[in-house]
């Protein structure tokens, strides 16, 4: 990172970008087709080109080449580990559709993953329908997890007749009888797996997915029972795979090692009872370092893909050797680590709300003789606060402000006096911050003051539709301006979306050393300004909801074809208002009829037409705000 632009460090892009994202000398964010490539494109140029092709902001920009690169990274890491530890079997991954079932994602993974025999994992009928219809190579696995009814099982069984290698994972002992009945009825012997519960747990937000109390997986007694049932239904020789999953985004490598040790031991012992077992499926959980800290913090992971692969391969080999059991084919169901990097949400600034920036003639900040004593004290603190006394004075100011609100509650203050108090407190914070910023070691008050002084920046997007994990899980995603990065950011703020929900905010941001409560932002001079939210390709696309009826956003699929050269492969239109109302079961035509009927018959014809047009435009509109100031221009 250029030492001439020290502020760039605040965004941490060199840490979380891991070679896929950077900033060029023009101050624009660039995207590389893979980690070692010199070919890059400017994100802002991609957005402009997408808009020329009809795309609108906010928009998700997808780079399928990053999916390919992640598949390669994962496959190579296992290849290296298998060679290094002389593991006597292979590795094959499956991509779990729940992580991102979008056609643009799954089709790319299927086509580029075929070189590594990459397969798919499904957990519902809809996911299964998508998966069975793909052109996967015959050796690629199709792992069927989750609860299954007869329709699901029939589809899974028949898929074997069209050349798919399907593994039906038994989640509960009582599933055996339906599987066996259907297998006999149609004369199809399915390959089977069993999902077990491990005593070991993961770490991080999804810790509860593992351990004894986890929702899925069989206890040891249930495993024995299932083996017995399979034997009695003459299906035991079809039991091929042992599966476990201890949770997504495992933050600590030591938890992975412990789970591998336990799972490999269960596999080796179970193989004595079911000799046909030959596959160990270690589930998902490989973490993404969203905050770039490479730590065990909740939005990070304290290990690399290579360390993960090494630990899986080495531990399974060690345990199997000690049990004198052949090394199994290793399967991962890693999803997040493959999909997260490939997409970026780009959103435009709508406006900045600065509570401290009030025209001078609205509230005059001059002391008056009639001011209550508390206000006079705040004036005095604002006048005399300095680098030596700021700690004591700031504490006093906080107390005086409390007093002021109490006096207001009791009816002793006017609105003007209350406003003066609020503004004086803002002034004291601003002065104190300026003293603190010059200190070598930032004191603990710094973050508090920055938070208090942060402006709200309203961006055109919905947290609930595009970044649901920020709201639901307090997940951190890297967020930064995608241009103007040659200029030092002079503002700091938090982000609000355009929903009418007070939870529709982003108030925590990644930082190279710890998370921070504000984001550094630039002077915009009233020109379009854009933020990118990075690493949003896993889970966000499908968990997002229609809160406030903001629908899906426009998407563009981009291929990087050379240095600064790219092609927009596809523009996928986000929801129009009509679709958003239909999602909640209104018939848009009936709504139109009802509305248009209400226009009075005796209304001036021209005005009635204007209303009619406004209604039709409304139904046809993008659900997000459309504003020329939020579109990039060539002067960007
Ligand atoms: N496999 C199963 C059974 C899961 O439940 C999940 C998600 O939690 C995954 C795989 C994907 O996990 P990740 O995205 O962390 O790799």
XYZ file of C-alpha atoms and ligand atoms in Angstrom:
652
model
C 0.000 0.000 0.000
C 1.363 3.405 -0.985
C 2.901 5.221 2.016
C 1.608 8.405 0.379
C -1.920 7.261 1.120
C -1.721 6.125 4.758
C -5.514 6.374 5.223
C -5.941 3.386 2.930
C -4.765 1.222 5.789
C -7.951 2.083 7.683
C -10.038 0.157 5.193
C -7.843 -2.960 5.581
C -8.200 -3.888 1.903
C -4.747 -5.500 1.737
C -5.757 -7.845 4.551
C -9.267 -8.982 3.589
C -8.718 -8.490 -0.165
C -6.137 -11.345 -0.223
C -5.011 -10.482 -3.734
C -8.507 -10.219 -5.288
C -9.084 -6.560 -4.427
C -6.742 -3.582 -4.307
C -6.511 0.161 -4.968
C -4.740 1.544 -8.057
C -2.747 4.745 -8.447
C -5.875 6.532 -9.710
C -7.476 5.906 -6.318
C -10.022 3.366 -7.562
C -10.760 -0.097 -6.202
C -9.612 -2.773 -8.617
C -10.624 -6.416 -8.883
C -8.190 -9.137 -10.006
C -9.363 -12.267 -11.812
C -7.330 -14.391 -9.411
C -4.842 -13.930 -6.617
C -1.714 -13.992 -8.746
C -3.041 -12.187 -11.789
C -1.808 -8.824 -13.015
C -5.086 -8.333 -14.887
C -7.417 -6.041 -13.034
C -10.460 -3.891 -13.701
C -11.686 -0.785 -11.919
C -14.960 -1.471 -10.136
C -16.258 2.028 -10.874
C -15.691 1.458 -14.629
C -17.609 -1.797 -14.426
C -20.496 -0.019 -12.697
C -20.565 2.702 -15.367
C -20.593 0.111 -18.154
C -23.347 -1.826 -16.404
C -25.446 1.336 -16.147
C -24.992 1.949 -19.849
C -26.430 -1.513 -20.396
C -29.485 -0.683 -18.321
C -28.293 -1.663 -14.829
C -29.367 0.475 -11.868
C -27.928 1.152 -8.435
C -27.795 -0.409 -5.932
C -26.378 -3.356 -7.813
C -24.558 -6.583 -7.119
C -21.519 -7.050 -9.326
C -20.540 -10.686 -9.777
C -17.127 -11.877 -10.904
C -17.511 -15.610 -11.719
C -13.746 -15.871 -12.266
C -13.330 -15.432 -8.530
C -15.498 -18.521 -7.981
C -13.220 -20.427 -10.321
C -10.157 -19.127 -8.524
C -11.513 -20.165 -5.112
C -12.354 -23.668 -6.377
C -8.821 -23.949 -7.687
C -7.350 -22.715 -4.369
C -9.310 -25.291 -2.407
C -8.552 -28.174 -4.771
C -4.846 -27.235 -4.903
C -4.606 -26.977 -1.120
C -5.930 -30.541 -0.756
C -3.720 -31.783 -3.583
C -0.645 -30.352 -1.845
C -1.675 -31.802 1.522
C -2.383 -35.243 0.001
C 1.068 -35.257 -1.631
C 2.868 -33.946 1.415
C 1.352 -36.452 3.856
C 1.249 -39.341 1.357
C -2.472 -39.743 1.832
C -3.649 -42.734 -0.153
C -6.891 -41.472 -1.528
C -8.299 -38.341 -3.099
C -10.221 -35.178 -2.360
C -13.481 -34.083 -3.971
C -15.554 -31.101 -2.930
C -19.275 -30.488 -3.153
C -20.779 -26.997 -3.174
C -23.788 -26.586 -0.863
C -26.601 -24.889 -2.756
C -27.893 -23.205 0.405
C -24.846 -20.920 0.311
C -25.820 -19.438 -3.045
C -28.290 -21.185 -5.340
C -28.267 -18.411 -7.992
C -28.026 -19.887 -11.512
C -25.058 -17.618 -12.319
C -23.175 -19.092 -9.334
C -24.128 -22.770 -9.477
C -23.664 -23.087 -13.240
C -20.202 -21.514 -12.998
C -19.197 -23.817 -10.155
C -20.468 -26.875 -12.037
C -18.684 -25.972 -15.261
C -15.337 -24.819 -13.854
C -15.465 -27.322 -10.981
C -15.715 -30.291 -13.330
C -11.911 -30.236 -13.670
C -11.734 -31.133 -9.952
C -14.818 -33.442 -10.008
C -16.578 -30.879 -7.879
C -20.155 -31.822 -7.043
C -23.163 -30.312 -5.278
C -24.873 -30.670 -1.919
C -28.634 -30.149 -1.514
C -31.046 -30.016 1.398
C -34.465 -29.533 -0.217
C -36.534 -30.619 -3.232
C -36.000 -27.299 -4.987
C -32.231 -27.515 -4.547
C -32.317 -31.129 -5.722
C -34.205 -30.190 -8.912
C -31.541 -27.599 -9.708
C -28.697 -29.993 -8.934
C -29.896 -33.073 -10.854
C -30.393 -31.035 -14.013
C -26.794 -29.719 -14.072
C -24.152 -31.053 -16.454
C -21.847 -32.356 -13.733
C -19.242 -35.015 -14.585
C -20.317 -38.574 -13.635
C -17.747 -38.867 -10.818
C -18.944 -35.660 -9.124
C -21.039 -36.375 -6.061
C -24.554 -35.160 -5.421
C -24.958 -35.276 -1.652
C -28.564 -35.200 -0.404
C -28.766 -33.926 3.171
C -31.697 -32.801 5.306
C -35.261 -34.008 5.749
C -36.664 -35.953 2.817
C -40.126 -37.043 1.757
C -41.080 -39.624 -0.850
C -40.936 -37.148 -3.743
C -37.434 -36.044 -2.718
C -36.219 -39.639 -2.383
C -37.720 -40.728 -5.711
C -36.018 -37.851 -7.509
C -32.734 -38.704 -5.808
C -33.039 -42.392 -6.722
C -34.015 -41.739 -10.332
C -31.114 -39.305 -10.728
C -28.829 -42.347 -10.485
C -30.521 -43.633 -13.662
C -29.448 -40.537 -15.577
C -25.835 -40.990 -14.638
C -25.566 -38.973 -11.418
C -23.578 -40.236 -8.442
C -26.117 -39.524 -5.697
C -25.467 -40.132 -2.014
C -28.547 -40.070 0.168
C -27.559 -39.071 3.685
C -29.634 -40.689 6.408
C -30.241 -38.132 9.135
C -32.400 -40.357 11.365
C -32.707 -44.146 11.884
C -36.406 -44.082 10.939
C -35.595 -42.857 7.404
C -34.195 -46.287 6.544
C -37.556 -47.964 5.975
C -38.839 -45.455 3.356
C -35.504 -45.509 1.541
C -35.510 -49.326 1.553
C -39.172 -49.524 0.397
C -38.540 -47.190 -2.549
C -35.281 -48.902 -3.399
C -37.076 -52.276 -3.579
C -40.060 -50.857 -5.476
C -37.950 -49.333 -8.237
C -35.065 -51.801 -8.142
C -32.511 -49.057 -7.520
C -29.791 -49.601 -4.951
C -28.806 -46.124 -3.729
C -25.460 -45.105 -2.293
C -26.029 -44.045 1.290
C -24.426 -41.874 3.937
C -25.026 -41.315 7.634
C -24.700 -37.989 9.374
C -23.272 -38.281 12.853
C -23.211 -35.903 15.779
C -19.783 -35.192 17.141
C -19.003 -34.387 20.716
C -16.573 -31.745 19.361
C -18.014 -28.316 18.629
C -16.962 -25.657 16.195
C -16.249 -22.123 17.324
C -17.740 -18.760 16.508
C -21.316 -17.819 15.705
C -22.360 -21.316 14.545
C -20.873 -23.217 17.464
C -24.304 -24.680 18.276
C -24.392 -26.529 14.927
C -21.951 -29.043 16.413
C -21.821 -30.867 19.742
C -24.267 -33.182 21.472
C -27.182 -30.731 21.379
C -26.885 -29.974 17.670
C -30.006 -30.086 15.497
C -28.693 -32.664 13.048
C -26.774 -35.908 13.185
C -27.069 -39.234 14.959
C -25.793 -40.200 18.359
C -23.572 -43.279 18.579
C -26.527 -45.459 19.593
C -28.579 -44.168 16.641
C -25.652 -44.890 14.322
C -25.537 -48.500 15.542
C -29.297 -48.794 15.187
C -29.179 -47.460 11.606
C -26.412 -49.890 10.682
C -28.530 -52.728 12.069
C -31.632 -51.554 10.174
C -29.662 -51.235 6.934
C -28.368 -54.766 7.423
C -31.837 -56.159 7.963
C -33.090 -54.376 4.803
C -30.061 -55.668 2.850
C -28.746 -52.174 2.247
C -25.669 -52.197 4.461
C -23.276 -52.756 1.577
C -24.577 -49.531 0.061
C -23.503 -47.472 3.048
C -20.581 -45.497 1.623
C -20.229 -42.231 3.471
C -19.910 -40.914 6.987
C -20.778 -37.248 7.278
C -20.604 -34.524 9.918
C -20.824 -30.737 10.002
C -19.881 -28.789 13.107
C -21.003 -25.360 11.924
C -20.206 -22.601 9.483
C -17.372 -20.058 9.792
C -15.268 -21.953 12.327
C -12.938 -19.334 13.701
C -10.336 -21.557 15.412
C -8.225 -24.215 13.731
C -7.875 -26.181 16.960
C -11.638 -26.908 16.877
C -11.290 -28.266 13.361
C -8.441 -30.557 14.390
C -10.407 -31.888 17.355
C -13.472 -32.594 15.202
C -11.351 -34.355 12.554
C -9.757 -36.564 15.156
C -13.113 -37.601 16.559
C -14.781 -38.057 13.163
C -11.913 -40.108 11.764
C -12.093 -42.379 14.796
C -15.866 -42.829 14.381
C -15.296 -43.558 10.677
C -12.608 -46.146 11.388
C -14.688 -47.939 14.028
C -17.861 -47.814 11.892
C -15.957 -49.276 8.952
C -15.479 -52.468 10.943
C -19.277 -52.809 11.058
C -19.910 -51.472 7.549
C -16.912 -52.407 5.385
C -18.378 -50.657 2.336
C -17.722 -47.262 3.974
C -15.162 -45.453 1.822
C -15.954 -41.729 2.026
C -15.539 -39.245 4.872
C -17.514 -36.032 4.368
C -16.203 -33.346 6.729
C -18.991 -30.821 6.009
C -18.489 -27.077 5.727
C -17.110 -24.576 8.193
C -13.924 -23.395 6.490
C -13.910 -19.744 7.525
C -13.543 -16.497 5.585
C -11.396 -13.741 7.043
C -13.955 -10.959 6.594
C -12.155 -8.456 8.806
C -8.675 -9.383 7.623
C -7.408 -9.876 11.171
C -6.522 -13.591 10.742
C -7.739 -14.040 14.299
C -10.314 -16.087 16.166
C -12.682 -13.098 16.172
C -16.216 -13.805 15.077
C -15.781 -12.399 11.536
C -12.386 -13.944 10.956
C -10.539 -17.260 10.953
C -7.131 -17.913 12.475
C -5.977 -20.266 9.703
C -5.567 -20.416 5.922
C -7.163 -22.774 3.396
C -3.848 -24.636 3.211
C -3.676 -25.058 6.995
C -7.249 -26.355 6.957
C -6.492 -28.881 4.201
C -3.291 -29.970 5.987
C -5.119 -30.585 9.236
C -7.957 -32.518 7.608
C -5.649 -34.735 5.559
C -3.021 -35.279 8.247
C -5.464 -36.029 11.065
C -7.588 -38.455 9.055
C -4.482 -40.263 7.811
C -3.015 -40.509 11.294
C -6.173 -41.930 12.856
C -6.888 -44.331 9.966
C -3.295 -45.602 10.035
C -3.510 -46.210 13.755
C -6.784 -48.127 13.205
C -5.383 -49.997 10.222
C -8.126 -48.708 7.978
C -7.813 -47.618 4.332
C -7.767 -43.838 3.872
C -11.223 -42.652 2.814
C -12.090 -40.382 -0.117
C -12.285 -36.930 1.487
C -15.241 -34.672 0.799
C -15.763 -31.086 1.959
C -19.014 -29.166 1.776
C -17.283 -25.787 1.948
C -19.528 -23.073 0.589
C -18.692 -19.738 2.171
C -15.022 -19.882 1.275
C -15.884 -20.511 -2.393
C -18.704 -18.038 -2.859
C -17.987 -15.078 -0.548
C -15.419 -13.267 -2.689
C -17.157 -13.309 -6.048
C -19.667 -10.519 -5.482
C -19.687 -6.897 -4.388
C -22.687 -4.753 -3.530
C -22.282 -1.218 -4.886
C -24.512 1.451 -3.403
C -24.724 5.192 -3.952
C -24.833 7.897 -1.304
C -28.145 9.702 -1.086
C -27.394 12.227 1.609
C -25.444 12.961 4.730
C -27.267 13.903 7.904
C -25.006 15.896 10.180
C -26.798 16.701 13.430
C -24.169 19.310 14.308
C -24.370 21.264 11.080
C -27.252 23.729 11.662
C -27.610 27.092 9.890
C -26.387 29.865 12.198
C -29.669 31.744 12.174
C -31.679 28.766 13.522
C -29.990 28.541 16.913
C -27.632 31.329 17.985
C -24.854 29.835 20.110
C -24.361 32.911 22.239
C -24.683 32.957 26.009
C -27.608 34.945 27.402
C -28.009 36.338 30.875
C -31.277 34.432 31.196
C -29.671 31.066 30.374
C -30.060 28.476 33.145
C -26.871 27.756 35.119
C -26.413 24.333 33.499
C -26.280 25.941 30.077
C -23.838 28.569 31.322
C -21.578 25.798 32.591
C -21.665 24.083 29.202
C -20.675 27.383 27.546
C -17.750 27.648 29.968
C -16.617 24.060 29.325
C -16.805 24.630 25.563
C -14.645 27.755 25.938
C -11.982 26.323 28.223
C -11.645 22.612 27.360
C -8.047 21.802 26.317
C -5.521 18.966 25.868
C -4.780 18.814 29.598
C -8.245 18.950 31.095
C -10.351 17.218 28.422
C -10.961 14.039 30.416
C -12.402 15.840 33.433
C -14.236 18.421 31.313
C -15.780 15.801 29.044
C -17.127 13.955 32.083
C -18.550 17.244 33.413
C -20.129 18.003 30.067
C -21.835 14.581 29.997
C -23.278 15.268 33.478
C -24.437 18.796 32.562
C -26.148 17.425 29.483
C -28.021 14.900 31.640
C -29.065 17.733 33.972
C -30.294 19.699 31.017
C -32.562 16.906 29.781
C -33.927 16.459 33.305
C -34.692 20.183 33.530
C -36.453 19.998 30.185
C -38.554 17.041 31.377
C -39.635 19.082 34.399
C -40.714 21.926 32.135
C -37.962 24.435 33.075
C -36.352 24.803 29.623
C -37.498 26.147 26.279
C -36.923 24.230 23.051
C -34.306 26.812 22.083
C -32.385 26.250 25.340
C -32.510 22.482 24.843
C -31.204 22.888 21.265
C -28.396 25.147 22.519
C -27.393 22.496 25.091
C -27.302 19.752 22.431
C -25.183 21.891 20.140
C -22.790 22.969 22.876
C -22.224 19.352 23.794
C -21.446 18.609 20.125
C -18.965 21.490 20.112
C -17.219 20.194 23.262
C -16.925 16.718 21.686
C -15.526 18.192 18.467
C -12.916 20.268 20.341
C -11.957 17.302 22.531
C -11.625 15.032 19.513
C -9.258 17.518 17.897
C -7.011 17.467 20.994
C -7.107 13.694 21.234
C -6.286 13.119 17.569
C -2.906 14.822 18.038
C -1.893 12.427 20.870
C 0.524 9.605 20.094
C -1.567 6.911 21.775
C -5.278 7.363 21.260
C -7.063 7.297 24.624
C -10.208 5.230 25.246
C -12.416 8.317 24.779
C -11.456 8.485 21.098
C -13.875 5.825 19.861
C -16.675 7.215 22.021
C -16.202 10.698 20.620
C -15.905 9.542 17.053
C -19.137 7.612 17.512
C -20.857 10.658 19.027
C -19.647 12.907 16.224
C -20.241 10.484 13.381
C -22.700 11.735 10.791
C -25.325 9.437 9.362
C -24.801 8.676 5.683
C -27.888 7.429 3.907
C -27.137 4.984 1.119
C -29.578 3.602 -1.424
C -29.993 -0.041 -0.325
C -31.756 -2.250 2.188
C -29.764 -4.043 4.892
C -32.546 -6.642 5.087
C -32.529 -7.463 1.364
C -28.804 -7.228 0.589
C -26.868 -7.691 3.837
C -29.151 -9.682 6.159
C -26.283 -11.120 8.207
C -25.317 -7.628 9.367
C -28.759 -7.287 10.905
C -29.301 -10.850 12.079
C -25.807 -11.824 13.218
C -23.841 -8.578 13.526
C -21.553 -10.028 10.881
C -18.865 -7.653 9.629
C -18.317 -7.214 5.915
C -15.517 -5.052 4.492
C -17.037 -1.748 3.348
C -15.179 1.094 1.665
C -15.518 3.765 -1.039
C -14.735 2.345 -4.471
C -13.237 5.620 -5.805
C -11.678 8.910 -4.614
C -9.088 6.872 -2.706
C -6.291 9.265 -3.647
C -7.957 11.813 -1.410
C -7.756 11.688 2.332
C -11.187 11.012 3.833
C -12.172 14.035 5.899
C -15.443 12.783 7.339
C -16.445 9.839 9.389
C -19.866 8.354 9.732
C -22.187 5.426 10.093
C -24.480 4.091 7.391
C -28.247 3.985 7.204
C -30.320 2.269 4.516
C -33.567 3.522 3.002
C -35.911 1.200 4.893
C -38.127 2.690 7.583
C -36.613 0.390 10.187
C -34.263 1.673 12.848
C -32.329 -1.611 12.519
C -31.502 -0.725 8.920
C -28.076 0.640 9.823
C -24.423 -0.360 9.695
C -22.549 0.845 12.760
C -19.570 -1.491 12.918
C -16.812 -1.709 10.390
C -13.715 -3.782 9.865
C -10.401 -2.378 10.944
C -6.947 -3.980 10.640
C -6.625 -4.319 14.421
C -10.126 -4.197 15.866
C -13.599 -3.352 14.642
C -14.501 0.330 14.618
C -17.754 2.242 15.107
C -17.437 4.532 12.088
C -16.240 4.561 8.505
C -13.883 7.142 6.987
C -15.610 8.944 4.124
C -14.664 11.594 1.590
C -15.786 15.111 0.825
C -18.223 14.544 -2.009
C -18.794 18.163 -3.108
C -22.300 17.055 -3.966
C -21.025 14.630 -6.573
C -21.990 10.943 -6.839
C -20.231 8.818 -4.221
C -20.208 5.025 -4.025
C -19.457 2.430 -1.419
C -18.665 -1.199 -2.076
C -19.633 -3.921 0.367
C -17.275 -6.799 -0.317
C -17.289 -10.567 0.241
C -21.084 -10.741 0.106
C -21.338 -13.763 -2.226
C -22.183 -16.344 0.455
C -25.661 -16.614 2.013
C -26.646 -12.920 1.518
C -28.243 -13.465 -1.905
C -30.676 -16.009 -0.601
C -31.327 -15.052 3.021
C -32.289 -11.456 2.125
C -35.937 -10.540 2.611
C -38.578 -8.116 1.389
C -38.818 -5.948 4.518
C -40.527 -2.659 3.552
C -40.999 -4.305 0.134
C -37.575 -3.374 -1.161
C -36.930 -6.137 -3.659
C -33.920 -7.811 -5.167
C -31.314 -5.458 -6.646
C -29.993 -5.385 -10.197
C -27.100 -7.747 -10.808
C -24.367 -7.774 -13.402
C -22.125 -10.663 -14.273
C -18.691 -9.516 -15.401
C -15.820 -11.294 -17.087
C -12.338 -9.806 -16.768
C -10.836 -10.217 -20.232
C -7.543 -8.323 -19.944
C -5.845 -5.603 -17.991
C -8.522 -2.896 -17.628
C -10.652 -4.879 -20.070
C -13.885 -6.622 -19.207
C -17.152 -7.790 -20.673
C -20.563 -7.500 -19.110
C -21.850 -11.029 -19.647
C -25.299 -10.462 -18.239
C -27.496 -7.835 -16.583
C -30.180 -9.335 -14.365
C -32.935 -6.895 -13.531
C -33.912 -6.555 -9.879
C -37.535 -6.440 -8.764
C -39.940 -3.821 -9.952
C -42.657 -2.585 -7.595
C -45.177 -4.871 -9.321
C -43.126 -7.956 -8.369
C -42.621 -6.714 -4.803
C -46.376 -6.373 -4.228
C -46.983 -9.775 -5.806
C -44.524 -11.339 -3.348
C -47.007 -10.465 -0.604
C -49.901 -11.908 -2.639
C -51.449 -8.868 -4.262
C -52.583 -9.226 -7.817
C -51.047 -6.137 -9.437
C -53.804 -6.011 -12.074
C -56.519 -6.087 -9.437
C -54.700 -3.413 -7.423
C -54.558 -1.291 -10.578
C -58.274 -1.784 -11.213
C -59.141 -0.855 -7.647
C -56.936 2.233 -7.675
C -57.925 3.517 -11.097
C -61.640 3.072 -10.364
C -61.238 5.505 -7.500
C -60.274 8.402 -9.786
C -63.391 10.595 -9.774
C -65.328 10.443 -13.074
C -65.756 14.200 -13.126
C -62.033 14.948 -12.751
C -60.329 17.031 -15.426
C -59.328 14.464 -18.073
C -55.738 15.638 -18.369
C -55.185 15.474 -14.608
C -56.854 12.062 -14.409
C -54.401 10.847 -17.055
C -51.478 12.283 -15.093
C -52.592 10.285 -12.035
C -53.034 7.164 -14.161
C -49.519 7.517 -15.592
C -48.009 8.089 -12.150
C -49.679 4.898 -10.920
C -48.419 2.841 -13.853
C -44.909 4.339 -13.534
C -44.992 3.504 -9.840
C -45.834 -0.164 -10.483
C -43.130 -0.365 -13.130
C -40.408 1.357 -11.070
C -37.292 -0.116 -9.451
C -38.105 -0.571 -5.757
C -35.014 1.497 -4.788
C -34.651 5.264 -5.133
C -33.910 6.515 -8.600
C -31.968 9.735 -8.565
C -29.616 11.078 -11.235
C -27.183 12.240 -8.528
C -26.615 8.648 -7.510
C -25.349 7.570 -10.921
C -21.647 7.742 -11.806
C -20.659 10.177 -14.520
C -17.571 10.285 -16.691
C -16.077 12.967 -14.500
C -15.748 10.325 -11.772
N -22.901 -28.437 4.937
C -23.911 -28.322 5.812
C -24.627 -29.542 6.244
C -24.282 -27.052 6.303
O -25.285 -26.941 7.168
C -23.558 -25.911 5.861
C -23.868 -24.572 6.368
O -23.959 -24.301 7.522
C -22.520 -26.092 4.943
C -22.218 -27.369 4.495
C -21.713 -24.924 4.416
O -20.887 -24.409 5.374
P -19.811 -23.263 4.984
O -20.509 -22.286 4.129
O -19.405 -22.723 6.290
O -18.688 -23.914 4.289
